[in-house]
Coordinates of C-alpha atoms in Angstrom, one line a residue:
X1 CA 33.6 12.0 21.3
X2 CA 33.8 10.3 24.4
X3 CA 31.2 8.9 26.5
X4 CA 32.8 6.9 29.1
X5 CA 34.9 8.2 32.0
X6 CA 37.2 5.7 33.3
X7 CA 38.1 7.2 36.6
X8 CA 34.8 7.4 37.4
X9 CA 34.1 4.2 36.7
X10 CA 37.2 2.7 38.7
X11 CA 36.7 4.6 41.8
X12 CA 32.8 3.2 42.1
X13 CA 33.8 -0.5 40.8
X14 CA 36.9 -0.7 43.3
X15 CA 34.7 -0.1 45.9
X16 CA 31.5 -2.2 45.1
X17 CA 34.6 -5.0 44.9
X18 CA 35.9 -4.0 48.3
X19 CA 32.4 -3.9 50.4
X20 CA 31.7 -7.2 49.0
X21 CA 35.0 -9.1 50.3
X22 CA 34.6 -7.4 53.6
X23 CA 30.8 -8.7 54.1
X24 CA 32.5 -12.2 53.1
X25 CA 34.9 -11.5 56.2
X26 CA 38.2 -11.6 54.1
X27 CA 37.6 -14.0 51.2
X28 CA 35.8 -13.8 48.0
X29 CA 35.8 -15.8 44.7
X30 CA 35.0 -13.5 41.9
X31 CA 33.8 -15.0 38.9
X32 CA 35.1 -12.4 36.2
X33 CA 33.3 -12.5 33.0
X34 CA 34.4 -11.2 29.4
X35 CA 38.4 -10.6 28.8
X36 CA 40.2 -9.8 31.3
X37 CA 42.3 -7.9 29.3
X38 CA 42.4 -6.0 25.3
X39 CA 38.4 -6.2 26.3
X40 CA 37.6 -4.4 22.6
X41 CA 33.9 -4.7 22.7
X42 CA 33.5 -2.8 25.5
X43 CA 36.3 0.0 24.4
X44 CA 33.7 -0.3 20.8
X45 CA 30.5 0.5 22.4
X46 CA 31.6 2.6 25.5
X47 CA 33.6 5.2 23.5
X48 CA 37.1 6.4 25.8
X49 CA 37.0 2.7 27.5
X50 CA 40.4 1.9 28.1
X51 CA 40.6 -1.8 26.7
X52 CA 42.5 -2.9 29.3
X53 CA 40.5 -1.1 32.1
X54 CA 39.9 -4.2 33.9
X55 CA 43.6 -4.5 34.6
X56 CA 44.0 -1.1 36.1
X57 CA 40.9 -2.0 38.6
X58 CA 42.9 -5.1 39.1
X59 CA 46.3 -3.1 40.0
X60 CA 44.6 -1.3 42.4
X61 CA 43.7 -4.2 44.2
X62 CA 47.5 -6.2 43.4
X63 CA 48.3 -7.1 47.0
X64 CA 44.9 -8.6 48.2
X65 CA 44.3 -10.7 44.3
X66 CA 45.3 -13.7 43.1
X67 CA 44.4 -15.3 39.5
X68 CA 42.5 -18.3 39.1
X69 CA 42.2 -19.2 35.1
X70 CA 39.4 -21.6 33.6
X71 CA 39.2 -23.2 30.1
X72 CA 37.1 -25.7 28.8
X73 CA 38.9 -29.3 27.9
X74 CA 36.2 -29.3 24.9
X75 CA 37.5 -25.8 23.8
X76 CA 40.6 -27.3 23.6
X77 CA 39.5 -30.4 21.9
X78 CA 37.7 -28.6 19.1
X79 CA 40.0 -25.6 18.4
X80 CA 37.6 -23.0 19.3
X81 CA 38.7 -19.8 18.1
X82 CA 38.7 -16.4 19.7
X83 CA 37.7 -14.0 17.5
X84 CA 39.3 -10.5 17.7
X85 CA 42.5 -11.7 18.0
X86 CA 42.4 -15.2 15.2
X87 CA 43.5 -17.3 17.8
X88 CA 42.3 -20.7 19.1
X89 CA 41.2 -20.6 22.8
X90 CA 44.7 -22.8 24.2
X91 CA 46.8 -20.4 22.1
X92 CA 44.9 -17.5 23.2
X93 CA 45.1 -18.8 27.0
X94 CA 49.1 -18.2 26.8
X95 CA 49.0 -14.9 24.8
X96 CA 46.7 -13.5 28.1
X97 CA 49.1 -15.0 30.4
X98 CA 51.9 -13.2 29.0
X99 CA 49.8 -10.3 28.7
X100 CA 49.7 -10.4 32.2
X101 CA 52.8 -10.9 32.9
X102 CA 53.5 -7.8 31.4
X103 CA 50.8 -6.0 33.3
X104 CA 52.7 -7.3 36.3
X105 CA 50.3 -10.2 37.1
X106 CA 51.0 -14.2 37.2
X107 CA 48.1 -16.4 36.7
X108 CA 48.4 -18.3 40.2
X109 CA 46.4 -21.6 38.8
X110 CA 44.6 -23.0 35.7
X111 CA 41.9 -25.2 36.1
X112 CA 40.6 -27.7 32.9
X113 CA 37.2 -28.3 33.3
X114 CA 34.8 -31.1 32.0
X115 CA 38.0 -33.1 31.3
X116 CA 37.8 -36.3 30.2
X117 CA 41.0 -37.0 29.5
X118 CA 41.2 -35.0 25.6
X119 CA 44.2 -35.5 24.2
X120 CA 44.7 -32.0 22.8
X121 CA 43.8 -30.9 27.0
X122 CA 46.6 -33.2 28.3
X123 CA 49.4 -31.9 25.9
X124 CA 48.3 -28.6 26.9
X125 CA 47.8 -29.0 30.7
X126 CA 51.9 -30.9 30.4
X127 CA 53.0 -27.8 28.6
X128 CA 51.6 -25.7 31.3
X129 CA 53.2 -27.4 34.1
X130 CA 56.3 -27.6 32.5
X131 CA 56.0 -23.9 32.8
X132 CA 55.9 -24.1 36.4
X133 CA 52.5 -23.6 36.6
X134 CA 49.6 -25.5 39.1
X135 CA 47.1 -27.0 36.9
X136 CA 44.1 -29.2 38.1
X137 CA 41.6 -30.8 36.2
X138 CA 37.8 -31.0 37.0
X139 CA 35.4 -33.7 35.3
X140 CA 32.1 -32.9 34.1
X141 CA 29.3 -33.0 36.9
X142 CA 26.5 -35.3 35.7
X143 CA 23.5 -33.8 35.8
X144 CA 25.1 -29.7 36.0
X145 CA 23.0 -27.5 36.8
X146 CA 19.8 -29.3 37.4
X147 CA 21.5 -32.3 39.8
X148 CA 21.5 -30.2 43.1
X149 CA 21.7 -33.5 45.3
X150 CA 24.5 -34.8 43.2
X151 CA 26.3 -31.6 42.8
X152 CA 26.4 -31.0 46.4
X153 CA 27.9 -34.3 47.4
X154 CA 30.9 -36.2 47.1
X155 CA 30.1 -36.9 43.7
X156 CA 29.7 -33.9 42.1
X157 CA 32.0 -30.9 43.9
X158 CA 33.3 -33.1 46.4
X159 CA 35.2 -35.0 43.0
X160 CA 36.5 -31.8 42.4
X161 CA 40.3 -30.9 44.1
X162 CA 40.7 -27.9 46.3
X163 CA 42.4 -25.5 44.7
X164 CA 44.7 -24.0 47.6
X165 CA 44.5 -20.0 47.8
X166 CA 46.2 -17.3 49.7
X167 CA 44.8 -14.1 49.4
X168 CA 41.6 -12.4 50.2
X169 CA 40.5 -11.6 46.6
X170 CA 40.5 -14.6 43.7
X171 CA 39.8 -13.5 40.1
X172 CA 38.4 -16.6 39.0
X173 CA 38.8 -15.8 34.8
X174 CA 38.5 -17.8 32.0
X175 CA 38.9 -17.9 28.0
X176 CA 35.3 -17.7 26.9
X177 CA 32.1 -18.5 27.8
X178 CA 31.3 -21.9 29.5
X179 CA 34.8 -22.5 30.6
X180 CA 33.4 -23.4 34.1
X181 CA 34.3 -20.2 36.0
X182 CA 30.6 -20.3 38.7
X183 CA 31.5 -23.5 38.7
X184 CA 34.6 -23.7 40.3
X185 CA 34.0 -20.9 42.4
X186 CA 30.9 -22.5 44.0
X187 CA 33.8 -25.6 44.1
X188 CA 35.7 -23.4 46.4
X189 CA 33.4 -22.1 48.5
X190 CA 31.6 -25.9 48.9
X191 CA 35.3 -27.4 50.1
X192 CA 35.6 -24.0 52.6
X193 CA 32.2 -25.0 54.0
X194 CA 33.9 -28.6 54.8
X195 CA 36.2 -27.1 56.3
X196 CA 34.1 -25.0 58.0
X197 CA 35.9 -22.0 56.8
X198 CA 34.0 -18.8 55.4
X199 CA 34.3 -17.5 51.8
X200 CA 31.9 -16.3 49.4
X201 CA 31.0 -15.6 45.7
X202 CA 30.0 -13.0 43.8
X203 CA 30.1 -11.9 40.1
X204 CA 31.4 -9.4 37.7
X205 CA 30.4 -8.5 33.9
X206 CA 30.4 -5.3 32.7
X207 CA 27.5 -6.9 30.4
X208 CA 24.9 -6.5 30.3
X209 CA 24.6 -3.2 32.2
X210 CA 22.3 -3.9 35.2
X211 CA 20.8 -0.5 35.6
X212 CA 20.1 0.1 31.9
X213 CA 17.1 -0.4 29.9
X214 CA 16.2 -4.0 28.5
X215 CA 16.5 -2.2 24.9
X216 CA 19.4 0.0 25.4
X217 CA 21.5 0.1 22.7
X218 CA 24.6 -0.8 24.9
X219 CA 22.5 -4.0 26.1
X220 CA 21.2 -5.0 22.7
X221 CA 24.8 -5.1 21.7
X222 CA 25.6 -7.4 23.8
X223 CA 23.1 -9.9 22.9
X224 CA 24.6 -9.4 18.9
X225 CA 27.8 -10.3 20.4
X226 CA 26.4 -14.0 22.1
X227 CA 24.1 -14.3 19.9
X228 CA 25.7 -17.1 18.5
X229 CA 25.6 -18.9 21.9
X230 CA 22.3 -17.7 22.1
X231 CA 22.0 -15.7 25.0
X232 CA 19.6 -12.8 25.6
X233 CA 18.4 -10.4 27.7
X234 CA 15.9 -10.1 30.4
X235 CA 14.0 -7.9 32.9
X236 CA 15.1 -9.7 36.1
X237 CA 12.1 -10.7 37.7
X238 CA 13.4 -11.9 41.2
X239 CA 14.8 -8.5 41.6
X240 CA 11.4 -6.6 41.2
X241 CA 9.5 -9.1 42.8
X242 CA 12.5 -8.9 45.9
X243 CA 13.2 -4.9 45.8
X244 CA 10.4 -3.8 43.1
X245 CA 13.0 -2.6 41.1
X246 CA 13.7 -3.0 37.3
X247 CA 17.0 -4.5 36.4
X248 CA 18.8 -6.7 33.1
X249 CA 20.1 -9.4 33.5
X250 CA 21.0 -12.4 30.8
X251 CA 18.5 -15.5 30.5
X252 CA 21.2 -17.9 31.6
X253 CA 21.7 -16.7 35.1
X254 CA 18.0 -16.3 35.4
X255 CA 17.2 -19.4 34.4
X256 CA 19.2 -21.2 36.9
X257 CA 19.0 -18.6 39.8
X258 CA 16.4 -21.0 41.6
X259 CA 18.9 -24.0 41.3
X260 CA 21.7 -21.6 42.2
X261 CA 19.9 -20.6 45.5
X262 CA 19.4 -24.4 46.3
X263 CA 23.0 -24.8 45.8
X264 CA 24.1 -21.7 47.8
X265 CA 21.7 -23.0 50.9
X266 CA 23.1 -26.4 50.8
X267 CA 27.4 -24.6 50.3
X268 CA 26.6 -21.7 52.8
X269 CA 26.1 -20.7 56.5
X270 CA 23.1 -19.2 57.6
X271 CA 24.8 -16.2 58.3
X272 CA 27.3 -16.2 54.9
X273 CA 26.2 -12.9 52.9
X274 CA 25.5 -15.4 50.2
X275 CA 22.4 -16.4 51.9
X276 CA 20.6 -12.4 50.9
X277 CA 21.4 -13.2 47.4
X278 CA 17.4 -12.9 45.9
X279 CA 18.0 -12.2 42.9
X280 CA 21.2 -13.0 39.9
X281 CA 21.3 -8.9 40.2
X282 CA 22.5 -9.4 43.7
X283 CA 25.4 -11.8 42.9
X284 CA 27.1 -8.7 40.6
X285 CA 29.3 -6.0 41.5
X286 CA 28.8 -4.0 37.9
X287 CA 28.7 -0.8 38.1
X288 CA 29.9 -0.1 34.5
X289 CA 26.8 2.6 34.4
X290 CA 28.9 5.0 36.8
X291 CA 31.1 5.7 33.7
X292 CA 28.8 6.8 30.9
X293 CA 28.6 10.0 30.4
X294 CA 26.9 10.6 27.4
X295 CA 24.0 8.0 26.6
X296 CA 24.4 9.9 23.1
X297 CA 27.5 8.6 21.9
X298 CA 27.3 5.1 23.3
X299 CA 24.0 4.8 21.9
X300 CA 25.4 5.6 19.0
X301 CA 28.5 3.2 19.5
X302 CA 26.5 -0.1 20.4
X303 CA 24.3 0.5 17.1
X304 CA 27.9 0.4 15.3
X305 CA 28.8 -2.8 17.2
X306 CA 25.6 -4.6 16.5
X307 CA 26.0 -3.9 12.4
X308 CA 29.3 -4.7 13.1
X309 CA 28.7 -8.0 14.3
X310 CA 25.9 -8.5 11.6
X311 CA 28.8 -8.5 9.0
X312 CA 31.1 -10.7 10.9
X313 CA 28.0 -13.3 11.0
X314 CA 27.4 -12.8 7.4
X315 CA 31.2 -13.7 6.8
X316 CA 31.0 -16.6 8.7
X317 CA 28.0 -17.8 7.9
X318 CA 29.3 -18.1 4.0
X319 CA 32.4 -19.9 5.7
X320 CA 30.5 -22.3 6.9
X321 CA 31.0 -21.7 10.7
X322 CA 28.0 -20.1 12.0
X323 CA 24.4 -20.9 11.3
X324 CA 21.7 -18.9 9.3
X325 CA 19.6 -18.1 12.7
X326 CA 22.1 -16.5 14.1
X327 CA 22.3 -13.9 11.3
X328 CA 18.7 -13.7 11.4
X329 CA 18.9 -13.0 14.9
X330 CA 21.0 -10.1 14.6
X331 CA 18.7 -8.4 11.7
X332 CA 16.0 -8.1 14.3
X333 CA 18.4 -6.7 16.7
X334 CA 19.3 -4.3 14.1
X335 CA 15.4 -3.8 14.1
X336 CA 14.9 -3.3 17.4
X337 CA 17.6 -0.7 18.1
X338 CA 16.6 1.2 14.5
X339 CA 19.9 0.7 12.5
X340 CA 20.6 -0.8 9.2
X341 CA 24.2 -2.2 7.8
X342 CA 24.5 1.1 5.4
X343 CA 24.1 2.8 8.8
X344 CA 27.8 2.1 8.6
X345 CA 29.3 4.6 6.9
X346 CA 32.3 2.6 4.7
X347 CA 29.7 0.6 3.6
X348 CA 28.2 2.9 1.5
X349 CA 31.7 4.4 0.5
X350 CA 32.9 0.8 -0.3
X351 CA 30.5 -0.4 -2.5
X352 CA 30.9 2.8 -4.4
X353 CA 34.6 2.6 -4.8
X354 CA 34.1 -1.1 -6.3
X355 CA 31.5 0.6 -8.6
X356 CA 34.0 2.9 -9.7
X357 CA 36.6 0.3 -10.3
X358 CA 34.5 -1.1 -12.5
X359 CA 33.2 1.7 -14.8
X360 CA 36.9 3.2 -14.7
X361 CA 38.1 -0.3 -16.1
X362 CA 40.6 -1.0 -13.0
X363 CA 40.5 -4.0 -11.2
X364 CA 41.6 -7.4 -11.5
X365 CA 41.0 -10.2 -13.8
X366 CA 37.5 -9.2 -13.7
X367 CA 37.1 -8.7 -10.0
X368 CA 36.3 -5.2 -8.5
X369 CA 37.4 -4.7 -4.7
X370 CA 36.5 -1.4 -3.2
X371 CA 37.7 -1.1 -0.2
X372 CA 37.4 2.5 2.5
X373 CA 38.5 4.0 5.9
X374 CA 37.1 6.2 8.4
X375 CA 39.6 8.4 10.1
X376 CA 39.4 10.1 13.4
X377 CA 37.8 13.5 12.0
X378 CA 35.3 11.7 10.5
X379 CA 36.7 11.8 7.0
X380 CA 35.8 8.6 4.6
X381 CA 38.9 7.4 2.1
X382 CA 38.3 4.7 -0.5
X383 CA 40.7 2.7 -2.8
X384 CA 40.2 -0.2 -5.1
X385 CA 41.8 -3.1 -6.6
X386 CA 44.2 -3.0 -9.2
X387 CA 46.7 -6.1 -10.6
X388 CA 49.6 -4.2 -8.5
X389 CA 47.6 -3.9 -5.1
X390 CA 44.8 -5.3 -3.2
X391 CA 42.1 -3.0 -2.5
X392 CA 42.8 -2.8 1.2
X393 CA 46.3 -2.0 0.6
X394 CA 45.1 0.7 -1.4
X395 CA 43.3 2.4 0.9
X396 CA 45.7 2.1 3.7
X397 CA 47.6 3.9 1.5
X398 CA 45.4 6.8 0.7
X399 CA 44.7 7.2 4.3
X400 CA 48.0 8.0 5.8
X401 CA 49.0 10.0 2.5
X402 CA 45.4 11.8 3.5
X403 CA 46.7 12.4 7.2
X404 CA 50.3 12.9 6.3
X405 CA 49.2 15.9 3.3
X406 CA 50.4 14.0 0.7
X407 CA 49.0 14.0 -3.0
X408 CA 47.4 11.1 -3.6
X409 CA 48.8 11.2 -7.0
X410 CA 52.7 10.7 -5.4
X411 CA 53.6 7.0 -5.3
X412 CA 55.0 5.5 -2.3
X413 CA 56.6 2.5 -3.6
X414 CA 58.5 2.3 -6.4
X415 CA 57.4 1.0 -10.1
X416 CA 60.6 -1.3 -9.4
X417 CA 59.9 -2.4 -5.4
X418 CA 56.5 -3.7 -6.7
X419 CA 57.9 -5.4 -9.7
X420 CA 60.2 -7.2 -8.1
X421 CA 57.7 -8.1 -5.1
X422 CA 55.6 -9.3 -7.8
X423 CA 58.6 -11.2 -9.7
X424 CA 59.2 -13.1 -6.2
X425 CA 55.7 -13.6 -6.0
X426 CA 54.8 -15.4 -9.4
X427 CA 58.4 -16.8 -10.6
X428 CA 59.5 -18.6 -7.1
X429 CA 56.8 -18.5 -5.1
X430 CA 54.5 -19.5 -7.6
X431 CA 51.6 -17.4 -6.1
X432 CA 48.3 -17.2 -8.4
X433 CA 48.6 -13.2 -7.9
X434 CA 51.3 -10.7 -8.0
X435 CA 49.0 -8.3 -6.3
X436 CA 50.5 -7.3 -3.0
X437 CA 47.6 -7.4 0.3
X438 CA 48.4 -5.3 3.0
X439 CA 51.1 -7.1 5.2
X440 CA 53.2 -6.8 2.1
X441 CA 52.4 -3.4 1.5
X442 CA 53.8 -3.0 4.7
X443 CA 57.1 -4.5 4.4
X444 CA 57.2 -2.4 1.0
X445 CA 56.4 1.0 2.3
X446 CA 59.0 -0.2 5.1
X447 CA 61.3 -0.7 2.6
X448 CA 60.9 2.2 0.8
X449 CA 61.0 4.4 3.4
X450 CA 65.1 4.5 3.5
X451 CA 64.9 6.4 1.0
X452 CA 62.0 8.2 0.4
X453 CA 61.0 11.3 3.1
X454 CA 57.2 10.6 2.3
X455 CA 57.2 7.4 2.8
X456 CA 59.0 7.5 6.1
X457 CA 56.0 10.1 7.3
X458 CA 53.2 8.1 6.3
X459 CA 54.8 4.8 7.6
X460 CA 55.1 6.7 11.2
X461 CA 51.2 7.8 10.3
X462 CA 50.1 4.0 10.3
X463 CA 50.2 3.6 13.8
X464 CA 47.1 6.8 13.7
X465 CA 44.8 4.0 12.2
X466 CA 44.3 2.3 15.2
X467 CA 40.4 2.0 16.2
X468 CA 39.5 3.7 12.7
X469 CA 36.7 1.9 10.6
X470 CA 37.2 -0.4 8.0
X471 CA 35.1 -2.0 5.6
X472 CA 35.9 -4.3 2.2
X473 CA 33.7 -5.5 -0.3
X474 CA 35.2 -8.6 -1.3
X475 CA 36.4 -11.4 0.8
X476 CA 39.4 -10.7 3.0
X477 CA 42.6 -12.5 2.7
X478 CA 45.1 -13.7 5.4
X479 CA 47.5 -11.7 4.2
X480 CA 45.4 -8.6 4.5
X481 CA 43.2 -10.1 7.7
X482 CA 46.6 -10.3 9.2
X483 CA 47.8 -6.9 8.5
X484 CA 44.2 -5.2 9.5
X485 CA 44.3 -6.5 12.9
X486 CA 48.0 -5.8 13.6
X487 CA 47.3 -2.3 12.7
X488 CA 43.7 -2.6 14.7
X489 CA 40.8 -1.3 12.5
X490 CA 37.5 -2.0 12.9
X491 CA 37.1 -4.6 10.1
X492 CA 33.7 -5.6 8.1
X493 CA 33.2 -6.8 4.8
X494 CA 30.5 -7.8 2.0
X495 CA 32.1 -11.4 1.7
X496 CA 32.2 -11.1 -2.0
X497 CA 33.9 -14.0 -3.9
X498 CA 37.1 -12.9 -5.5
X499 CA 37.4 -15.8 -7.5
X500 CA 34.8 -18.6 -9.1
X501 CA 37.6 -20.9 -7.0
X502 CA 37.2 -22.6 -4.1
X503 CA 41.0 -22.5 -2.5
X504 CA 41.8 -19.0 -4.1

């Protein structure tokens, strides 16, 4: 079912974004937060979100944009990772620009903030330019945010270049959180005010949702997904005590609202737009709200996204990545909103198939996997481990013989195929298991499909998985996290060891 309408939402969000660059008299520097593209939480909670929404409201505004892209030098530094696609932020950087590109944008500039001269920054910034594109580099303010005399001065955005723009409209975007995007729009509009120019700055995050309740399922979500940054929620109280009117905004930008207006008074004109801002509710032009329709189903979404995002904090917290608080954090959310983790519907379907595996006696080497699906009607498929398949391969398996109205009994890949695959795998590879994980499952049923009718179907049924719901009991290898998010399911898991190991 859906529950967001994304023509709806367009038409009101183009023209919030429209008023605001005409009150700024013709330019504005938008800070843009989330992803700018592929934006899958937001497709995850508002059910019939287009992922790449954002770009369409872009598109409508092609001739008046340009593309201003921020990432952190640290990021850089440190390998930061993004998470739904596996990639580190640099790497992730290039796959949005090409996204882009194919979109029909080009990112006009990339700015490297708090650079100090990271080794892993410069390599990256040389690549980029050797690319033909303008990159500048802004250090760390000392002092940020707090500093207001030093940040407005020659030694805090007066050290900072000005980055030369042409068009009414810059998207100033970024790879994450904290990659300095207020900051160098506030940059901007600072150098304009030298040069006694007029420009402005406003914001725009579809989370949290402004005109929604502090506890909304849909905001709650959102503080699962930063709650490892620690970011929360909060009744805006500038904007009641201002408009006395209720509104959510995140702590961070009330936090600093007081030191923003200081800043905006000493960057501003008496007369600049900027100078109404009262409240951080004023600086956005959200108006993601226009587009649900029905608080039902995203409810019922978000409470998916925040158990979600309780298992991918489990995982990580056994990798050693994130830290125990964090996954306490998220119970309470989980509290809050009513849910609980078996909520999720593999779950439960999971665990049972790895309860069968182990009373039927399949399996392998004394591990039990289960592994199960949820398909677009609503239907649950489970498979299980066995010494010839992994237990997500398995259940891949079942589901598009399930969709394509094949038997489950009928084998897809041939006794021989999998010997040999397994042959390759333990004589010259020298692999510890012959069992095949789903990216060779893949190539197999590929394979197999020259010459096998049923195969070929449920090999064109694969592509039906797409935003389906996933869930493994047992820790998830590359091979299969690899060939899970090509296909795009919705993947948890239990994080159970598959080994006493430590490497495999």
């Amino acid at each position: 079912m859906l529950g967001f309408d994304n023509e709806r939402y367009l038409s009101a969000q183009t023209e919030a974004i429209l008023k605001r660059i005409e009150a700024f008299k013709g330019k504005l520097y938008l800070e843009f937060g989330g992803k700018i593209c592929h934006d899958l939480h937001a497709a995850r909670v508002l059910p019939g979100y287009d992922p790449n929404l954002k770009i369409k409201l872009l598109q409508g505004m092609k001739d008046i944009l340009e593309i201003i892209y921020c990432i952190c030098a640290g990021d850089i530094e440190k390998g930061r990772m993004r998470g739904d696609f596996g990639l580190t932020y640099d790497t992730a950087t290039l796959k949005t620009f090409d996204d882009l590109e194919d979109f029909g944008f080009t990112v006009s500039t990339v700015i490297i903030n708090r650079y100090h001269g990271e080794k892993s920054a410069e390599r990256f910034m040389n690549f980029l330019k050797s690319r033909g594109i303008r990159v500048y580099t802004q250090p760390e303010i000392q002092g940020y945010p707090a500093d207001v005399e030093r940040i407005v001065s020659p030694e805090g955005y007066g050290r900072n270049p000005f980055v030369e723009t042409s068009r009414p409209l810059s998207i100033v975007t970024g790879a994450g959180p904290g990659s300095g995007k207020m900051a160098t729009c506030l940059s901007q509009v600072y150098h304009h005010h030298l040069r006694g120019q007029s420009a402005g700055f406003a914001k725009f995050e579809t989370f949290p949702i402004w005109n929604l309740p502090l506890k909304h399922p849909v905001n709650v979500a959102y503080e699962a997904a930063t709650a490892d940054i620690k970011d929360f929620n909060m009744v805006d109280p500038f904007h009641l005590a201002a408009y006395g009117v209720t509104s959510i905004n995140y702590n961070r930008d009330v936090e600093n609202f007081s030191i923003m207006k200081e800043i905006i008074s000493r960057i501003s004109d008496p007369s600049s737009p900027m100078m109404n801002y009262r409240s951080p509710t004023d600086m956005g032009v959200n108006m993601a709200k226009e587009g649900i329709i029905d608080d039902q189903v995203v409810s019922r979404a978000a409470k998916q996204e925040i158990i979600r995002r309780y298992f991918r904090y489990a995982l990580e917290l056994k990798q050693g990545i994130e830290k125990k608080e964090t996954l306490e954090l998220v119970e309470k959310l989980l509290q809050e909103v009513g849910a609980k983790v078996t909520d999720r519907s593999v779950v439960v379907a999971a665990r049972e198939a790895a309860v069968k595996a182990r009373e039927s006696g399949k399996g392998n080497r004394g591990v039990y996997c289960g592994a199960a699906i949820e398909l677009g009607d609503g239907s649950i498929v489970s498979g299980m481990n066995t010494p010839l398949m992994h237990a997500e391969s398995a259940v891949i398996l079942n589901a598009v013989k399930k969709m394509a109205g094949i038997p489950r009994e009928i084998d897809l890949l041939p006794g021989v195929l999998i010997r040999n695959i397994a042959t390759l795998k333990q004589d010259i590879l020298g692999t510890r298991s012959e069992s095949l994980n789903v990216e060779e499952m893949l190539i197999a049923l590929s394979i197999s499909a020259a010459n096998s009718p049923a195969s070929e179907v449920c090999l064109r049924k694969m592509v039906q998985l797409a935003g389906c719901e996933f869930h493994s009991t047992h820790l998830i290898s590359k091979g299969d996290e690899n060939g899970l998010r090509k296909l795009k399911l919705n993947v948890t898991t239990d994080a159970l060891p598959t080994s006493r190991g430590f490497y495999y």
